Amino acid sequence: MDDSCPPPPAQTTPLFTFGVIADIQYADIEDGSNYKHSRKRYYRNSLQLLRNAQHTWSTSAITPRFTLQLGDIIDGFNKRHEASDEALDTVMREFSSGPVQVHHVWGNHEFYNFSRDTLFRSRLNSSTAHCECVTDRQGGLQADGIYAYHFSPVPKFRFVVLDAYDVSLLGREESSVQYSNALKLLKQHNDNEDLNHPPESEGLERRFVKFNGGFSKEQLDWLDTVLTLADERSERVTVVSHLPVHPSSTDPICLAWNYDELLEILHSHGSVVCFMAGHDHDGGYHRDKDSGVHYLTLEGVIETPPDSDAFGTVSVYDDRMVLKGNGRIADRELLFP
Ligand code: ZN
């Protein structure tokens, strides 16, 4: 090695930045707790934490290109109080106060509040937003009721939004074939009366609960095609979904049903650099050692105390992404494989 030749200076200006936030679960109700009563939930204050995030993004030196909202934007309790539309209006007003376009992911709480058809026609369908970067706005998947799309904010970088409730009891009509297939699958693994209660068995089987779901073969094939094209174009791809798919990045009770099939596809494409999810409010992170892909599960706003925060800003460089976390979200450097 020639030590007279200094290393190139580290790239200091990012190519672009974007915001990330998960599980806002806003509702205009008193604070409560999670299912196991082990965590407090701050239903009203979640709006203030979104406001904090918006303030940071709209005043930062580099305006983020977009924000990824990783699902569960309002809480299922809104449905019980017939306040779904009002709660969504409140949160969307907050989002639209900022300068940044939002890409929305759908989680279980979206389906507690709205039907799949309603969601497709709503502001939470960001695949139809006026955006030159959405490449297949008329994509065939949506004709079959699957909410998945991809976009490229700058050349050589692509983001894929997945529908983790494509195979699920949530968001599917009880009379549909999809519903009966999902019920059959769930009951093969979970014999509880209350299917939101995980099966007795330890470990990964606990993912077979009603509040989770999975990816149909149609969606997996579509993803495979999108990633093949990305490989050919030497792009860096970040895939997002509400449900985590790597067992080491989450509590198994939050894992997608057929996480293994999704992992197999992600790991067969060199273009994939990162996978981001929400749903597990405690967050998680794992780097797959063979593929080098980063699996990030973002801490949820809803279980974040009012004196803290839960959002991040990601700066993207040629060789890495740098997550600047706020509040209980840690800073991370995500080197590309
Ligand atoms: Zn969720």
Coordinates of C-alpha atoms and ligand atoms in Angstrom, one line a residue:
M1 CA 0.0 0.0 0.0
D2 CA 1.2 3.5 -0.9
D3 CA 0.7 5.6 2.2
S4 CA 1.7 8.8 0.4
C5 CA -1.8 8.6 -1.1
P6 CA -4.4 9.9 1.4
P7 CA -7.8 8.2 1.5
P8 CA -10.6 10.2 -0.3
P9 CA -12.4 12.6 1.9
A10 CA -15.6 11.3 3.4
Q11 CA -18.7 12.5 1.5
T12 CA -20.3 15.1 3.8
T13 CA -23.3 16.3 1.7
P14 CA -25.9 13.5 1.4
L15 CA -27.4 12.8 -2.0
F16 CA -30.8 13.2 -0.4
T17 CA -32.5 12.7 3.0
F18 CA -35.8 11.3 4.1
G19 CA -37.8 11.1 7.3
V20 CA -39.1 8.0 9.0
I21 CA -41.9 7.6 11.6
A22 CA -44.0 4.6 12.8
D23 CA -47.1 3.7 14.8
I24 CA -48.5 7.2 15.6
Q25 CA -51.8 5.5 16.5
Y26 CA -53.4 8.9 17.3
A27 CA -56.8 8.9 19.0
D28 CA -58.5 11.7 21.0
I29 CA -58.8 9.6 24.1
E30 CA -57.1 9.3 27.5
D31 CA -53.8 7.5 27.8
G32 CA -54.1 3.7 28.0
S33 CA -51.8 0.7 27.8
N34 CA -51.0 -2.2 25.4
Y35 CA -52.7 -5.6 25.4
K36 CA -50.4 -7.0 28.1
H37 CA -50.6 -3.8 30.2
S38 CA -46.8 -3.6 30.1
R39 CA -46.5 -0.3 28.2
K40 CA -48.3 2.9 28.5
R41 CA -49.9 4.4 25.3
Y42 CA -50.1 8.2 24.8
Y43 CA -53.0 8.5 22.4
R44 CA -53.4 12.3 22.3
N45 CA -49.7 13.2 22.7
S46 CA -48.8 11.1 19.7
L47 CA -50.0 14.1 17.6
Q48 CA -47.5 16.4 19.5
L49 CA -44.7 13.9 18.7
L50 CA -45.6 14.0 15.0
R51 CA -45.6 17.8 15.3
N52 CA -42.1 17.7 16.7
A53 CA -41.0 15.5 13.8
Q54 CA -42.6 17.8 11.2
H55 CA -40.9 20.8 12.8
T56 CA -37.5 19.2 12.6
W57 CA -38.0 18.1 9.0
S58 CA -39.4 21.5 7.9
T59 CA -36.6 23.5 9.5
S60 CA -33.6 21.2 8.7
A61 CA -30.8 22.5 6.5
I62 CA -31.6 19.9 3.8
T63 CA -35.3 19.5 3.2
P64 CA -36.1 15.7 3.2
R65 CA -37.2 14.4 -0.2
F66 CA -40.1 12.5 1.4
T67 CA -41.3 10.9 4.7
L68 CA -42.0 7.2 5.2
Q69 CA -45.0 6.7 7.5
L70 CA -44.6 3.0 8.5
G71 CA -48.3 2.3 9.3
D72 CA -50.8 2.5 12.1
I73 CA -51.3 6.2 11.7
I74 CA -54.5 6.3 13.8
D75 CA -55.6 3.8 16.5
G76 CA -58.3 1.2 16.2
F77 CA -60.1 2.8 19.2
N78 CA -61.3 5.5 16.8
K79 CA -63.5 3.0 15.1
R80 CA -65.2 2.2 18.4
H81 CA -65.9 5.9 18.9
E82 CA -66.9 6.5 15.3
A83 CA -64.1 9.0 15.1
S84 CA -62.0 7.3 12.3
D85 CA -62.5 10.1 9.7
E86 CA -62.0 12.9 12.2
A87 CA -58.8 11.3 13.6
L88 CA -57.4 10.7 10.2
D89 CA -58.2 14.4 9.2
T90 CA -56.3 15.6 12.3
V91 CA -53.2 13.6 11.6
M92 CA -53.2 14.3 7.9
R93 CA -53.5 18.0 8.6
E94 CA -50.4 17.7 10.6
F95 CA -48.6 15.9 7.9
S96 CA -49.7 18.4 5.2
S97 CA -48.3 21.3 7.3
G98 CA -44.8 20.2 6.3
P99 CA -43.1 20.6 2.9
V100 CA -42.6 16.9 2.4
Q101 CA -44.4 14.3 0.5
V102 CA -45.5 11.3 2.6
H103 CA -45.4 7.7 1.5
H104 CA -47.9 5.8 3.7
V105 CA -47.6 2.1 4.6
W106 CA -50.8 0.3 5.8
G107 CA -50.8 -1.6 9.1
N108 CA -53.4 -3.5 11.2
H109 CA -54.9 -0.3 12.6
E110 CA -55.6 1.1 9.1
F111 CA -57.8 -2.0 8.7
Y112 CA -59.4 -1.7 12.1
N113 CA -60.6 1.7 11.0
F114 CA -61.3 1.4 7.2
S115 CA -62.1 -1.2 4.6
R116 CA -59.5 -2.0 2.0
D117 CA -61.6 -0.3 -0.7
T118 CA -61.9 2.8 1.4
L119 CA -58.2 2.9 2.0
F120 CA -57.5 2.7 -1.7
R121 CA -59.7 5.8 -2.2
S122 CA -58.2 7.6 0.7
R123 CA -55.3 10.0 1.3
L124 CA -53.5 7.0 2.7
N125 CA -53.1 5.6 -0.8
S126 CA -49.8 7.3 -1.6
S127 CA -49.3 5.2 -4.7
T128 CA -51.7 7.5 -6.6
A129 CA -50.4 10.7 -5.2
H130 CA -49.2 13.2 -7.8
C131 CA -45.6 12.1 -7.9
E132 CA -43.5 11.6 -11.0
C133 CA -41.4 9.1 -9.2
V134 CA -44.2 6.5 -8.7
T135 CA -43.4 4.2 -11.7
D136 CA -46.4 2.0 -11.9
R137 CA -49.3 4.0 -10.8
Q138 CA -51.7 1.9 -12.8
G139 CA -49.9 -1.3 -11.6
G140 CA -51.7 -4.6 -11.9
L141 CA -51.4 -5.4 -8.2
Q142 CA -53.9 -2.8 -7.2
A143 CA -56.5 -4.2 -9.5
D144 CA -56.3 -7.3 -7.2
G145 CA -56.5 -5.2 -4.1
I146 CA -52.8 -5.4 -3.1
Y147 CA -51.3 -2.1 -1.9
A148 CA -47.7 -2.3 -3.1
Y149 CA -45.7 0.1 -5.3
H150 CA -42.2 1.4 -5.8
F151 CA -40.6 4.7 -6.5
S152 CA -37.2 6.2 -7.3
P153 CA -36.6 9.6 -5.6
V154 CA -33.2 10.0 -7.3
P155 CA -31.5 7.9 -9.9
K156 CA -29.9 4.7 -8.6
F157 CA -32.1 4.6 -5.5
R158 CA -35.4 2.8 -5.2
F159 CA -38.0 2.3 -2.4
V160 CA -40.6 -0.5 -2.4
V161 CA -43.7 -0.2 -0.3
L162 CA -45.1 -3.7 0.6
D163 CA -48.6 -4.8 1.7
A164 CA -48.0 -7.0 4.8
Y165 CA -51.8 -7.6 5.2
D166 CA -52.3 -9.0 1.7
V167 CA -52.8 -12.4 3.3
S168 CA -54.8 -11.7 6.5
L169 CA -58.1 -11.7 8.2
L170 CA -57.8 -7.9 8.4
G171 CA -59.1 -5.9 5.5
R172 CA -60.6 -8.9 3.7
E173 CA -64.3 -9.4 3.4
E174 CA -65.4 -12.5 5.4
S175 CA -67.1 -13.8 2.3
S176 CA -63.9 -13.6 0.2
V177 CA -61.6 -16.5 -0.8
Q178 CA -58.7 -14.5 0.7
Y179 CA -60.4 -14.4 4.1
S180 CA -61.1 -18.1 4.2
N181 CA -57.6 -19.0 3.1
A182 CA -56.1 -16.7 5.7
L183 CA -58.4 -18.1 8.4
K184 CA -57.4 -21.7 7.4
L185 CA -53.7 -20.8 7.6
L186 CA -54.0 -19.0 10.9
K187 CA -56.0 -21.9 12.5
Q188 CA -53.4 -24.4 11.5
H189 CA -51.0 -22.7 13.8
N190 CA -53.3 -21.1 16.5
D191 CA -56.1 -23.0 18.2
N192 CA -57.1 -20.2 20.6
E193 CA -60.6 -19.0 20.7
D194 CA -59.3 -15.4 20.5
L195 CA -57.0 -15.4 17.5
N196 CA -55.3 -12.2 18.7
H197 CA -53.9 -14.4 21.5
P198 CA -50.6 -16.1 20.4
P199 CA -50.3 -19.9 20.3
E200 CA -48.8 -21.5 23.4
S201 CA -45.7 -22.7 21.6
E202 CA -42.5 -20.7 22.2
G203 CA -40.6 -18.9 19.5
L204 CA -41.5 -18.0 16.0
E205 CA -44.9 -19.8 16.0
R206 CA -46.1 -16.9 18.1
R207 CA -46.4 -14.8 14.9
F208 CA -49.6 -16.6 14.0
V209 CA -52.0 -14.0 15.4
K210 CA -54.9 -12.2 13.9
F211 CA -53.1 -8.8 14.1
N212 CA -50.4 -10.0 11.7
G213 CA -50.5 -11.1 8.1
G214 CA -48.4 -12.0 5.2
F215 CA -47.6 -11.7 1.5
S216 CA -49.4 -13.5 -1.3
K217 CA -47.5 -15.3 -4.1
E218 CA -48.6 -12.7 -6.5
Q219 CA -47.0 -9.9 -4.4
L220 CA -43.8 -12.0 -3.9
D221 CA -43.5 -12.6 -7.6
W222 CA -44.1 -8.9 -8.3
L223 CA -41.4 -8.0 -5.7
D224 CA -39.0 -10.5 -7.3
T225 CA -39.5 -8.8 -10.7
V226 CA -39.1 -5.3 -9.3
L227 CA -35.8 -6.3 -7.6
T228 CA -34.5 -8.1 -10.7
L229 CA -34.9 -4.8 -12.6
A230 CA -33.2 -2.9 -9.8
D231 CA -30.3 -5.4 -9.9
E232 CA -29.9 -4.8 -13.6
R233 CA -29.8 -1.0 -13.1
S234 CA -27.4 -1.3 -10.2
E235 CA -29.8 0.4 -7.8
R236 CA -29.8 0.5 -4.0
V237 CA -33.2 -0.6 -2.8
T238 CA -34.9 -0.1 0.6
V239 CA -38.0 -2.2 1.1
V240 CA -40.6 -1.1 3.7
S241 CA -43.6 -2.9 5.2
H242 CA -45.6 -2.5 8.4
L243 CA -44.5 -5.9 9.7
P244 CA -40.9 -6.8 10.3
V245 CA -39.6 -9.8 8.4
H246 CA -36.3 -10.7 10.1
P247 CA -36.8 -12.7 13.4
S248 CA -33.7 -11.0 14.9
S249 CA -35.2 -7.5 14.3
T250 CA -38.4 -8.0 16.3
D251 CA -40.3 -9.9 19.0
P252 CA -41.6 -12.9 17.1
I253 CA -45.2 -11.9 18.0
C254 CA -44.8 -9.0 15.5
L255 CA -43.3 -11.0 12.6
A256 CA -45.0 -11.4 9.2
W257 CA -46.5 -14.9 8.8
N258 CA -44.4 -15.9 5.7
Y259 CA -41.4 -13.8 6.7
D260 CA -39.1 -16.6 5.4
E261 CA -40.4 -16.4 1.9
L262 CA -39.9 -12.7 1.8
L263 CA -36.3 -13.0 3.2
E264 CA -35.5 -15.5 0.5
I265 CA -36.4 -13.0 -2.2
L266 CA -34.6 -10.1 -0.5
H267 CA -31.4 -12.1 -0.1
S268 CA -31.4 -13.3 -3.7
H269 CA -31.1 -9.7 -5.0
G270 CA -27.8 -7.7 -4.6
S271 CA -29.7 -4.4 -5.0
V272 CA -31.4 -4.7 -1.6
V273 CA -29.7 -2.7 1.1
C274 CA -32.3 -2.2 3.8
F275 CA -35.7 -3.2 5.1
M276 CA -37.7 -1.0 7.4
A277 CA -40.8 -1.8 9.4
G278 CA -42.9 -0.6 12.4
H279 CA -45.5 -2.6 14.4
D280 CA -43.1 -3.7 17.2
H281 CA -43.2 -0.6 19.3
D282 CA -40.0 -1.5 21.2
G283 CA -38.1 -1.4 17.9
G284 CA -35.2 -3.6 16.8
Y285 CA -32.3 -3.9 14.5
H286 CA -30.3 -6.7 12.9
R287 CA -27.8 -6.9 10.1
D288 CA -28.0 -10.1 8.2
K289 CA -24.5 -11.4 8.1
D290 CA -24.6 -13.2 4.7
S291 CA -26.4 -10.6 2.6
G292 CA -25.3 -7.5 4.6
V293 CA -28.9 -6.3 4.5
H294 CA -30.0 -4.0 7.4
Y295 CA -33.3 -4.8 9.1
L296 CA -34.6 -1.8 11.0
T297 CA -37.8 -1.8 13.1
L298 CA -38.6 1.7 14.2
E299 CA -39.8 2.4 17.8
G300 CA -43.4 3.4 17.9
V301 CA -44.6 6.9 18.6
I302 CA -47.7 5.7 20.6
E303 CA -45.6 4.2 23.4
T304 CA -43.1 7.1 23.6
P305 CA -43.4 9.3 26.7
P306 CA -44.3 13.0 26.1
D307 CA -40.9 14.1 27.1
S308 CA -39.2 12.0 24.5
D309 CA -39.5 11.6 20.7
A310 CA -39.7 8.8 18.1
F311 CA -38.7 9.7 14.6
G312 CA -35.6 9.7 12.5
T313 CA -34.0 11.4 9.5
V314 CA -32.0 9.3 7.1
S315 CA -29.1 10.8 5.0
V316 CA -28.3 8.8 2.0
Y317 CA -24.7 8.7 0.5
D318 CA -23.1 6.7 -2.2
D319 CA -22.0 4.0 0.1
R320 CA -24.2 4.2 3.2
M321 CA -27.3 5.6 4.9
V322 CA -27.0 7.4 8.2
L323 CA -30.0 7.4 10.5
K324 CA -30.1 10.3 12.9
G325 CA -32.6 9.2 15.6
N326 CA -34.6 11.5 17.8
G327 CA -35.7 10.6 21.4
R328 CA -35.6 6.9 21.8
I329 CA -34.5 6.1 18.3
A330 CA -30.8 5.4 18.1
D331 CA -28.4 6.8 15.6
R332 CA -27.1 4.2 13.1
E333 CA -24.7 4.0 10.2
L334 CA -26.0 1.6 7.6
L335 CA -23.2 0.7 5.3
F336 CA -24.3 -0.7 2.0
P337 CA -23.5 -4.4 1.4
Ligands
ZN1 ZN -49.2 -2.6 13.9

